[in-house]
């Protein structure tokens, strides 16, 4: 047990890059890929008995695929906690080079499946143990319609190492090593000050953040311009009409579902703008905002209509001098130790199910989490899986805020998802981001719903506002990012884009989504912050988060109706996420996600929370009259 945030332990996965276990795994990986090459080249075996050939190939491919992902996860996990370590970077590059062989194998296998499509129905009958592969193999065939020739795909993958992947790493390295020379604070430390209760600290951090981003805008803009340019070129060659089509295919999701989701969020924008305006007024009433003040210190009528960008994450100010509630009915918003977070999350996960509680206890006990903030470590948080070992690791930057606690629960939700699919064939474990985010947000909701239910007074108001704050980000800010990326692809089709272009497009996207919910003080450089924009294979990463939030709300409502019995239903749902489309997985859980009404129902659950904050504002006004 420790008070300070820990660093994770990777030695149970591999001892080190020079260790005999890691080196042996590399040998097994290389030999396994060579074996797959031989199987793919054995046309005589396929013609003699395609079903037996396919069954044998899938068994071999599952083993090597799990090992490949685990090796890559180990390399990236090491690199992401020390981005300037050249040994870590070299190992990552080495694995990327080795992966070219498996990328080529995927293309050959895709061609073989397409050639033998008519025999697949017989295969499922003769080998019933592979019947659950039907959707997976159909997706492989469908994706084959959007492939260049084998040689072109090999070349594209090879060039990605010195192109897309290199641009992505440049962005990571530039951002993770940005430091404010005046204070010595890292970029991530500065961004964390957006949660400070001190308005001057928040505004100064916002100004410093933008200044630092401006200082490196040329290389970052070059990275984003070239990444999106490469995607535009490759999508055209692969026959995708739009970048969003490729993203939807990766998400196992249809356009009808996306239209319903985006439409419901757009319909809810007046609600979220009302919330943001209310928050801005409460901050001003408390004198806890630098927004909306003239040089003389008086409040400006224009700016008072919205919340400043640097106040989006401000804690709710306590304007009325009410008495504190009892300790059992309160929660602290700052000052959490890591051990306190550990105990709290484990307890609440046990409240949902013994399996989930045991999982969390094991993750903490075996040091799966790297939570310490330090220079050279990437920002944000993520969960990464090691399928050949059946375990995960979680990276976060824990500073002691309650938001850090919910983030930790969120990432452990991802890890629990992997726990639920551990033991399945590797090919059945590739769930899309939409359903991945459902698992993480469901875990986060376990924490939020519990603590809101047991809190009273101002503590409850703080948590309600925090829940609205987080959900506003997942719906409204995510919508702005969706608009931004949509416009970037449209403009990149026409020519090169500069930092000024990206700022202009981001400003337009924020206006379209946030509207008058924000004051004039916004953040045109958000394109430079979000790492997902810089992943060559992760276009339109944004909508899965909104999907996950609203679907998780639906699942949580079902949990409240069914009680403890729902835990097994939830485990089964997570276990199916790699075997069916999003629509089918949700249909099995009793939801029609192609309907805008479904998504709107989830958003309506926020209405009572805003009403409580409006009542608080009225009380504030009454107390000051």
XYZ file of C-alpha atoms in Angstrom:
625
model
C 0.000 0.000 0.000
C 1.409 3.404 -0.960
C 0.274 6.991 -0.726
C 2.066 8.159 -3.846
C 0.902 7.176 -7.348
C 2.745 4.018 -8.434
C 4.653 3.005 -11.531
C 3.462 -0.213 -13.079
C 5.238 -3.558 -13.053
C 5.805 -5.076 -16.503
C 8.186 -7.815 -15.371
C 5.448 -10.440 -15.144
C 4.925 -9.913 -18.869
C 8.569 -9.763 -19.929
C 11.624 -9.258 -17.742
C 13.195 -6.652 -20.066
C 14.019 -6.167 -23.735
C 17.307 -8.031 -23.317
C 15.760 -10.798 -21.221
C 15.710 -14.416 -22.381
C 11.893 -14.510 -22.189
C 11.456 -11.493 -24.458
C 14.075 -12.694 -26.926
C 12.463 -16.164 -27.005
C 9.076 -14.574 -27.671
C 10.580 -12.695 -30.622
C 11.927 -15.979 -32.009
C 8.521 -17.668 -31.583
C 6.860 -14.713 -33.258
C 9.215 -14.818 -36.259
C 8.950 -18.620 -36.594
C 5.183 -18.464 -36.248
C 4.862 -15.894 -39.013
C 7.054 -17.997 -41.280
C 4.773 -20.967 -40.537
C 1.732 -18.883 -41.512
C 3.464 -17.925 -44.772
C 3.886 -21.614 -45.588
C 0.255 -22.361 -44.791
C -0.937 -19.484 -46.978
C 1.227 -20.729 -49.843
C -0.072 -24.335 -49.580
C -2.647 -24.220 -52.367
C -2.731 -28.025 -52.621
C -3.923 -28.367 -49.006
C -6.674 -25.797 -49.597
C -7.934 -27.506 -52.700
C -7.860 -30.928 -51.040
C -9.878 -29.843 -47.969
C -10.500 -26.129 -47.564
C -12.380 -26.565 -44.284
C -9.509 -28.414 -42.608
C -6.983 -25.950 -44.015
C -8.978 -22.987 -42.667
C -9.457 -24.579 -39.239
C -5.725 -25.284 -38.913
C -4.822 -21.809 -40.158
C -7.130 -20.084 -37.671
C -5.642 -22.022 -34.754
C -2.093 -21.055 -35.774
C -3.058 -17.477 -36.562
C -4.788 -17.011 -33.196
C -1.642 -17.998 -31.307
C 0.703 -15.762 -33.300
C -1.746 -12.848 -33.377
C -2.019 -12.836 -29.585
C 1.764 -12.968 -29.261
C 2.229 -10.146 -31.788
C -0.172 -7.831 -29.963
C 1.457 -8.624 -26.626
C 4.941 -7.843 -27.920
C 3.749 -4.555 -29.390
C 1.889 -3.691 -26.183
C 5.043 -4.280 -24.147
C 7.108 -2.111 -26.473
C 4.580 0.743 -26.475
C 3.959 0.563 -22.729
C 7.673 0.974 -22.095
C 8.050 3.775 -24.635
C 4.996 5.759 -23.465
C 6.417 6.202 -19.966
C 9.764 7.421 -21.322
C 9.340 8.807 -24.835
C 12.966 9.938 -25.160
C 14.444 6.498 -24.429
C 16.104 5.450 -27.681
C 16.184 1.751 -26.743
C 12.410 1.769 -26.273
C 11.927 3.637 -29.525
C 14.194 1.224 -31.405
C 12.290 -1.792 -30.092
C 9.014 -0.221 -31.147
C 10.384 0.441 -34.632
C 11.722 -3.112 -34.861
C 8.297 -4.570 -34.117
C 6.652 -2.223 -36.604
C 9.041 -3.564 -39.229
C 8.296 -7.172 -38.277
C 4.569 -6.444 -38.476
C 4.910 -5.818 -42.205
C 4.988 -9.596 -42.666
C 1.727 -10.088 -40.767
C 0.122 -7.195 -42.669
C 1.015 -8.955 -45.899
C -0.381 -12.230 -44.561
C -3.678 -10.547 -43.738
C -3.986 -9.448 -47.359
C -3.246 -12.932 -48.707
C -5.696 -14.516 -46.262
C -8.312 -11.975 -47.280
C -7.871 -12.949 -50.926
C -8.160 -16.655 -50.111
C -11.367 -16.132 -48.129
C -12.827 -14.153 -51.007
C -11.930 -16.937 -53.434
C -13.495 -19.635 -51.225
C -16.518 -17.663 -50.023
C -18.953 -20.293 -51.264
C -17.388 -22.940 -49.043
C -17.733 -21.018 -45.789
C -21.271 -22.201 -45.022
C -20.053 -25.814 -45.229
C -17.069 -24.906 -43.061
C -19.291 -23.688 -40.200
C -21.304 -26.921 -40.366
C -18.272 -29.220 -40.509
C -16.376 -27.280 -37.844
C -19.061 -25.965 -35.442
C -16.383 -24.760 -33.021
C -15.813 -21.936 -35.515
C -19.483 -21.014 -36.022
C -19.033 -17.771 -34.084
C -16.485 -16.667 -36.687
C -19.179 -15.987 -39.285
C -19.447 -12.218 -38.760
C -15.676 -11.849 -38.344
C -14.849 -13.628 -41.587
C -17.598 -11.783 -43.466
C -16.012 -8.517 -42.344
C -12.615 -9.688 -43.618
C -14.156 -10.342 -47.028
C -16.021 -7.013 -47.060
C -12.852 -5.143 -46.137
C -11.093 -6.822 -49.047
C -13.167 -4.718 -51.419
C -11.247 -1.714 -50.106
C -7.733 -2.948 -50.657
C -5.111 -2.025 -53.193
C -3.018 -4.726 -54.830
C -0.874 -6.849 -52.557
C 2.316 -5.067 -53.558
C 0.748 -1.639 -53.095
C -0.516 -2.537 -49.631
C 2.921 -3.842 -48.674
C 4.503 -0.614 -49.864
C 1.929 1.504 -48.003
C 2.578 -0.413 -44.782
C 6.341 -0.106 -45.204
C 6.161 3.631 -45.897
C 3.903 4.151 -42.883
C 6.840 3.390 -40.597
C 8.736 6.432 -41.859
C 5.577 8.373 -42.684
C 2.393 8.150 -40.616
C 3.890 6.350 -37.620
C 6.861 8.725 -37.579
C 4.644 11.826 -37.720
C 2.562 10.373 -34.898
C 5.634 9.820 -32.730
C 6.890 13.323 -33.503
C 3.664 14.743 -32.095
C 3.934 12.578 -28.962
C 7.545 13.557 -28.368
C 6.980 17.265 -28.935
C 3.951 17.445 -26.621
C 5.279 15.152 -23.870
C 8.481 17.195 -23.608
C 6.963 20.688 -23.690
C 7.909 22.603 -20.548
C 7.109 26.076 -19.281
C 10.522 27.645 -18.716
C 9.108 30.120 -16.191
C 7.821 27.442 -13.801
C 9.484 24.225 -14.957
C 6.084 22.589 -15.245
C 5.471 20.021 -17.975
C 2.703 20.471 -20.517
C 0.602 17.793 -18.842
C 1.004 19.439 -15.435
C -0.149 22.728 -16.924
C -3.202 21.102 -18.512
C -4.119 19.568 -15.148
C -4.434 23.097 -13.732
C -7.676 23.471 -15.706
C -9.255 21.704 -12.694
C -7.932 24.194 -10.156
C -10.478 25.989 -7.917
C -8.424 29.179 -8.402
C -9.681 31.165 -11.449
C -6.361 32.948 -11.892
C -4.518 29.604 -12.032
C -6.962 28.255 -14.616
C -6.672 31.272 -16.872
C -2.891 31.450 -16.582
C -2.622 27.734 -17.407
C -4.839 28.261 -20.472
C -2.691 31.161 -21.650
C 0.522 29.209 -21.046
C -0.840 26.124 -22.794
C -1.789 28.078 -25.897
C 1.544 29.917 -25.867
C 3.449 26.618 -25.702
C 1.387 25.149 -28.528
C 1.966 28.235 -30.650
C 5.701 27.795 -30.141
C 5.600 24.333 -31.744
C 2.694 24.833 -34.156
C 4.807 24.417 -37.299
C 6.020 20.819 -36.696
C 2.675 19.752 -35.187
C 0.688 21.227 -38.070
C 3.079 19.546 -40.525
C 2.452 16.220 -38.784
C -1.339 16.577 -38.949
C -1.304 17.900 -42.520
C 0.800 15.009 -43.778
C -1.081 12.352 -41.794
C -4.447 13.444 -43.150
C -2.985 13.932 -46.616
C -1.745 10.349 -46.648
C -5.161 9.127 -45.467
C -6.930 11.050 -48.241
C -4.608 9.522 -50.864
C -4.887 5.971 -49.518
C -8.661 6.167 -49.081
C -9.008 7.228 -52.700
C -6.839 4.332 -53.867
C -8.758 1.886 -51.674
C -12.174 2.941 -52.914
C -13.558 4.655 -49.820
C -15.915 7.483 -50.738
C -15.276 9.293 -47.456
C -12.967 8.873 -44.500
C -16.018 8.337 -42.294
C -16.926 5.216 -44.291
C -13.644 3.591 -43.346
C -14.135 4.615 -39.700
C -17.627 3.109 -39.606
C -16.332 -0.128 -41.076
C -13.688 -0.287 -38.341
C -16.406 0.424 -35.768
C -18.608 -2.449 -37.053
C -21.361 0.139 -37.322
C -23.693 1.476 -40.017
C -24.331 5.009 -41.270
C -27.932 4.875 -40.082
C -26.753 4.395 -36.510
C -24.232 7.250 -36.797
C -26.885 9.594 -38.221
C -29.218 8.747 -35.338
C -26.465 9.335 -32.764
C -25.219 12.646 -34.216
C -28.784 13.852 -34.781
C -29.731 13.220 -31.154
C -26.654 15.096 -29.902
C -27.369 18.039 -32.203
C -30.955 18.158 -30.944
C -29.631 18.353 -27.373
C -27.270 21.298 -27.954
C -29.674 23.929 -26.506
C -29.722 21.927 -23.255
C -25.925 21.798 -23.007
C -25.558 25.482 -23.876
C -28.016 26.299 -21.100
C -25.880 24.275 -18.684
C -22.689 26.069 -19.759
C -24.291 29.493 -19.461
C -25.530 28.578 -15.991
C -22.051 27.455 -14.985
C -20.583 30.712 -16.249
C -23.098 32.705 -14.197
C -22.378 30.695 -11.044
C -18.633 31.214 -11.437
C -19.161 34.933 -11.882
C -21.512 35.089 -8.892
C -18.760 33.554 -6.785
C -16.149 35.878 -8.253
C -14.327 32.724 -9.395
C -13.796 33.585 -13.026
C -11.619 35.925 -14.998
C -14.116 35.725 -17.872
C -16.530 38.542 -18.508
C -14.629 41.242 -16.606
C -13.674 44.565 -18.070
C -10.462 46.377 -17.178
C -12.333 48.054 -14.345
C -13.335 44.665 -12.952
C -17.023 44.908 -13.811
C -18.835 42.070 -15.561
C -19.360 42.361 -19.310
C -22.887 41.594 -20.506
C -21.610 39.902 -23.665
C -19.051 37.603 -22.073
C -21.342 36.704 -19.181
C -23.523 34.759 -21.589
C -21.138 31.822 -21.748
C -18.441 29.890 -19.941
C -14.798 30.570 -20.787
C -12.966 27.563 -22.220
C -10.554 27.554 -19.281
C -13.532 27.378 -16.897
C -15.056 24.249 -18.471
C -13.413 22.037 -15.839
C -13.682 24.471 -12.925
C -15.215 22.955 -9.774
C -18.650 24.268 -8.861
C -18.190 27.310 -6.601
C -19.829 27.357 -3.192
C -21.682 30.642 -3.313
C -24.055 30.048 -0.401
C -22.533 29.591 3.053
C -24.368 26.399 3.950
C -23.215 24.022 6.672
C -21.172 20.997 5.710
C -22.902 17.639 5.646
C -21.704 14.602 7.566
C -18.593 12.782 6.369
C -20.510 9.729 5.198
C -22.586 11.955 2.928
C -19.713 13.853 1.354
C -16.911 13.321 -1.125
C -13.749 15.357 -1.511
C -13.046 16.779 -4.943
C -9.277 17.126 -4.395
C -6.595 15.560 -2.229
C -7.203 11.882 -2.944
C -4.283 9.568 -2.292
C -3.802 6.699 -4.679
C -4.582 4.223 -1.892
C -7.879 5.964 -1.215
C -8.763 5.714 -4.896
C -7.781 2.043 -4.874
C -10.006 1.215 -1.895
C -12.948 3.200 -3.179
C -12.947 1.785 -6.732
C -12.486 -1.787 -5.530
C -15.346 -1.451 -3.055
C -17.735 -0.063 -5.670
C -16.783 -2.655 -8.279
C -17.564 -5.337 -5.677
C -20.936 -3.622 -5.278
C -21.685 -4.443 -8.909
C -20.366 -8.013 -8.933
C -17.853 -10.229 -7.178
C -16.135 -10.910 -10.491
C -15.588 -7.222 -11.196
C -14.441 -6.582 -7.627
C -12.001 -9.493 -7.688
C -10.666 -8.211 -10.983
C -10.000 -4.696 -9.627
C -8.418 -6.065 -6.448
C -6.069 -8.212 -8.523
C -5.130 -5.310 -10.813
C -4.177 -3.101 -7.869
C -2.439 -5.885 -5.942
C -0.239 -6.838 -8.885
C 0.706 -3.279 -9.790
C -0.987 -3.033 -13.183
C -1.228 0.762 -13.017
C 1.284 3.501 -13.847
C -0.229 6.629 -12.293
C 2.762 8.848 -11.504
C 3.033 12.156 -13.410
C 6.557 12.681 -14.753
C 8.450 14.252 -17.623
C 8.723 12.164 -20.776
C 5.553 10.234 -20.023
C 2.611 10.643 -22.402
C -0.393 12.554 -21.110
C -3.933 11.390 -20.542
C -4.789 7.807 -19.778
C -5.125 4.491 -21.602
C -5.546 0.763 -21.087
C -3.438 -1.698 -23.065
C -3.905 -5.458 -23.361
C -1.510 -8.410 -23.480
C -3.715 -11.170 -24.937
C -1.076 -13.908 -24.844
C -0.804 -13.318 -21.096
C -4.490 -12.621 -20.467
C -3.708 -9.391 -18.581
C -3.826 -5.622 -19.088
C -2.022 -2.508 -17.902
C -3.430 0.962 -17.216
C -1.622 4.281 -17.646
C -2.956 7.448 -15.996
C -1.633 10.743 -14.646
C -2.980 10.784 -11.095
C -2.902 14.151 -9.310
C -5.471 13.487 -6.573
C -8.634 14.990 -8.037
C -11.938 13.127 -7.972
C -11.826 13.337 -11.762
C -8.607 11.284 -11.615
C -10.492 8.666 -9.586
C -13.240 8.391 -12.207
C -10.607 8.277 -14.970
C -8.942 5.368 -13.196
C -12.295 3.570 -12.958
C -12.850 4.300 -16.670
C -9.572 2.680 -17.717
C -10.145 -0.281 -15.393
C -13.475 -0.703 -17.178
C -11.499 -1.238 -20.383
C -9.294 -3.742 -18.582
C -12.349 -5.571 -17.232
C -13.650 -5.828 -20.802
C -10.454 -7.614 -21.763
C -10.807 -9.823 -18.684
C -14.272 -10.874 -19.916
C -13.000 -11.900 -23.357
C -9.802 -13.551 -22.112
C -9.827 -17.191 -23.157
C -11.721 -16.578 -26.396
C -9.969 -17.226 -29.686
C -7.855 -14.189 -30.515
C -9.816 -13.482 -33.703
C -12.983 -13.037 -31.603
C -11.470 -10.402 -29.316
C -11.238 -7.463 -31.734
C -14.105 -5.319 -30.498
C -14.608 -1.803 -31.931
C -14.037 1.437 -30.033
C -17.774 2.047 -29.749
C -18.241 -1.011 -27.541
C -14.873 -0.532 -25.857
C -16.012 2.886 -24.647
C -19.297 1.393 -23.462
C -17.384 -0.859 -21.042
C -15.202 1.935 -19.695
C -18.014 4.443 -19.246
C -20.200 1.812 -17.589
C -17.446 1.272 -15.006
C -17.121 5.023 -14.523
C -20.896 5.274 -14.037
C -20.738 2.722 -11.219
C -18.625 5.233 -9.326
C -20.589 8.344 -10.278
C -24.075 6.938 -9.722
C -23.111 5.535 -6.333
C -21.500 8.653 -4.990
C -24.256 10.951 -6.287
C -26.892 8.761 -4.644
C -25.283 8.912 -1.195
C -24.254 12.569 -1.195
C -26.290 15.481 0.106
C -26.226 19.258 0.032
C -23.493 21.091 -1.819
C -21.408 17.920 -2.184
C -24.187 16.423 -4.277
C -24.424 19.589 -6.379
C -20.679 19.424 -7.012
C -20.961 15.864 -8.264
C -24.001 16.576 -10.411
C -22.095 19.420 -12.017
C -19.047 17.185 -12.501
C -21.246 14.562 -14.160
C -22.753 17.192 -16.466
C -19.265 18.564 -17.096
C -17.852 15.197 -18.136
C -20.902 14.301 -20.202
C -20.839 17.674 -21.929
C -17.280 16.893 -22.996
C -18.242 13.452 -24.275
C -21.206 14.794 -26.256
C -20.620 18.469 -27.130
C -16.831 18.592 -27.292
C -16.757 15.249 -29.083
C -19.240 16.695 -31.586
C -16.911 19.648 -32.165
C -14.050 17.226 -32.813
C -16.245 15.276 -35.209
C -17.087 18.484 -37.097
C -13.413 19.466 -37.082
C -12.148 16.210 -38.519
C -14.934 16.187 -41.108
C -13.892 19.651 -42.298
C -10.178 18.774 -42.226
C -10.716 15.876 -44.617
C -12.883 18.030 -46.886
C -10.266 20.803 -47.000
C -7.289 18.434 -47.259
C -8.789 17.012 -50.432
C -8.242 20.477 -51.951
C -4.723 21.213 -50.751
C -2.182 21.663 -47.952
C -3.270 22.877 -44.507
C -1.295 25.103 -42.130
C -1.547 25.793 -38.418
C -3.702 28.833 -39.208
C -6.065 26.617 -41.234
C -6.386 24.101 -38.400
C -7.081 26.931 -35.930
C -9.759 28.333 -38.225
C -11.447 24.957 -38.678
C -11.331 24.247 -34.941
C -12.851 27.656 -34.174
C -15.680 26.944 -36.613
C -16.272 23.501 -35.107
C -16.413 24.897 -31.583
C -18.859 27.595 -32.638
C -21.087 25.044 -34.356
C -21.214 22.784 -31.298
C -20.718 24.982 -28.225
C -22.283 28.109 -29.711
C -23.211 30.689 -27.078
C -22.438 28.153 -24.358
C -18.858 29.463 -24.552
C -17.611 33.020 -24.069
C -15.204 34.572 -26.550
C -12.253 32.949 -24.739
C -11.943 29.593 -26.515
C -9.211 27.167 -27.581
C -8.425 27.123 -31.289
C -5.383 24.917 -30.678
C -7.277 21.859 -29.461
C -6.278 20.178 -32.729
C -2.692 20.181 -31.445
C -3.565 18.541 -28.115
C -5.640 15.487 -28.991
C -3.296 12.592 -29.799
C -5.956 10.576 -31.613
C -5.848 12.972 -34.561
C -2.265 11.858 -35.102
C -2.871 8.121 -35.362
C -2.649 6.901 -38.980
C -5.319 4.232 -38.388
C -7.727 6.058 -36.099
C -9.722 8.573 -38.132
C -12.922 9.811 -36.479
C -11.978 8.363 -33.108
C -14.521 10.760 -31.585
C -18.058 9.398 -32.027
C -17.333 6.087 -30.225
C -17.088 8.014 -26.946
C -20.561 9.505 -27.383
C -21.843 6.061 -28.379
C -20.266 4.525 -25.288
C -21.673 7.134 -22.897
C -25.263 6.868 -24.059
C -25.224 3.081 -24.452
C -23.656 2.747 -20.991
C -26.470 4.882 -19.568
C -28.972 2.472 -21.112
C -27.143 -0.501 -19.636
C -26.967 1.128 -16.225
C -30.724 1.765 -16.299
C -31.215 -1.924 -17.049
C -28.884 -2.800 -14.152
C -30.966 -0.683 -11.770
C -34.080 -2.581 -12.869
C -32.597 -6.100 -12.762
C -30.214 -5.769 -9.828
C -27.437 -8.299 -9.213
C -28.647 -10.635 -11.987
C -27.574 -8.046 -14.564
C -23.878 -8.716 -13.880
C -23.968 -11.966 -15.855
C -25.903 -10.293 -18.687
C -23.221 -7.605 -18.813
C -20.378 -10.136 -18.892
C -22.058 -11.960 -21.788
C -22.544 -8.701 -23.680
C -18.855 -7.795 -23.323
C -17.845 -11.304 -24.350
C -19.865 -10.957 -27.593
C -18.432 -7.589 -28.640
C -15.856 -9.075 -31.017
C -18.273 -11.505 -32.649
C -21.104 -9.299 -33.992
C -21.854 -5.846 -35.370
C -22.640 -3.010 -32.949
C -26.255 -3.142 -34.017
C -26.493 -6.889 -33.313
C -24.679 -6.705 -29.959
C -27.055 -3.943 -28.853
C -30.099 -5.735 -30.253
C -29.203 -8.741 -28.124
C -29.214 -6.427 -25.118
C -32.662 -5.107 -26.092
C -31.773 -1.795 -27.778
C -32.464 -0.381 -31.265
C -29.500 1.921 -31.853
C -30.600 2.876 -35.370
C -33.343 4.958 -33.756
C -32.636 8.574 -32.759
C -35.160 8.139 -29.961
C -32.892 5.585 -28.279
C -29.999 8.040 -28.057
C -32.306 10.904 -27.058
C -33.613 8.838 -24.136
C -30.099 8.601 -22.745
C -29.593 12.363 -23.014
C -32.892 13.025 -21.223
C -31.480 11.356 -18.123
C -29.418 14.533 -17.598
C -32.471 16.812 -17.324
C -33.043 16.338 -13.555
C -29.372 17.091 -12.876
C -29.589 20.466 -14.600
C -32.818 21.253 -12.758
C -31.044 20.803 -9.420
C -28.314 23.219 -10.495
C -30.929 25.731 -11.653
C -32.589 25.487 -8.248
C -29.216 26.186 -6.646
C -28.779 29.279 -8.838
C -32.199 30.525 -7.735
C -31.205 30.027 -4.123
C -28.016 31.987 -4.781
C -30.024 34.817 -6.325
C -32.461 34.753 -3.408
C -29.685 34.787 -0.875
C -28.160 37.882 -2.441
C -31.375 39.848 -2.900
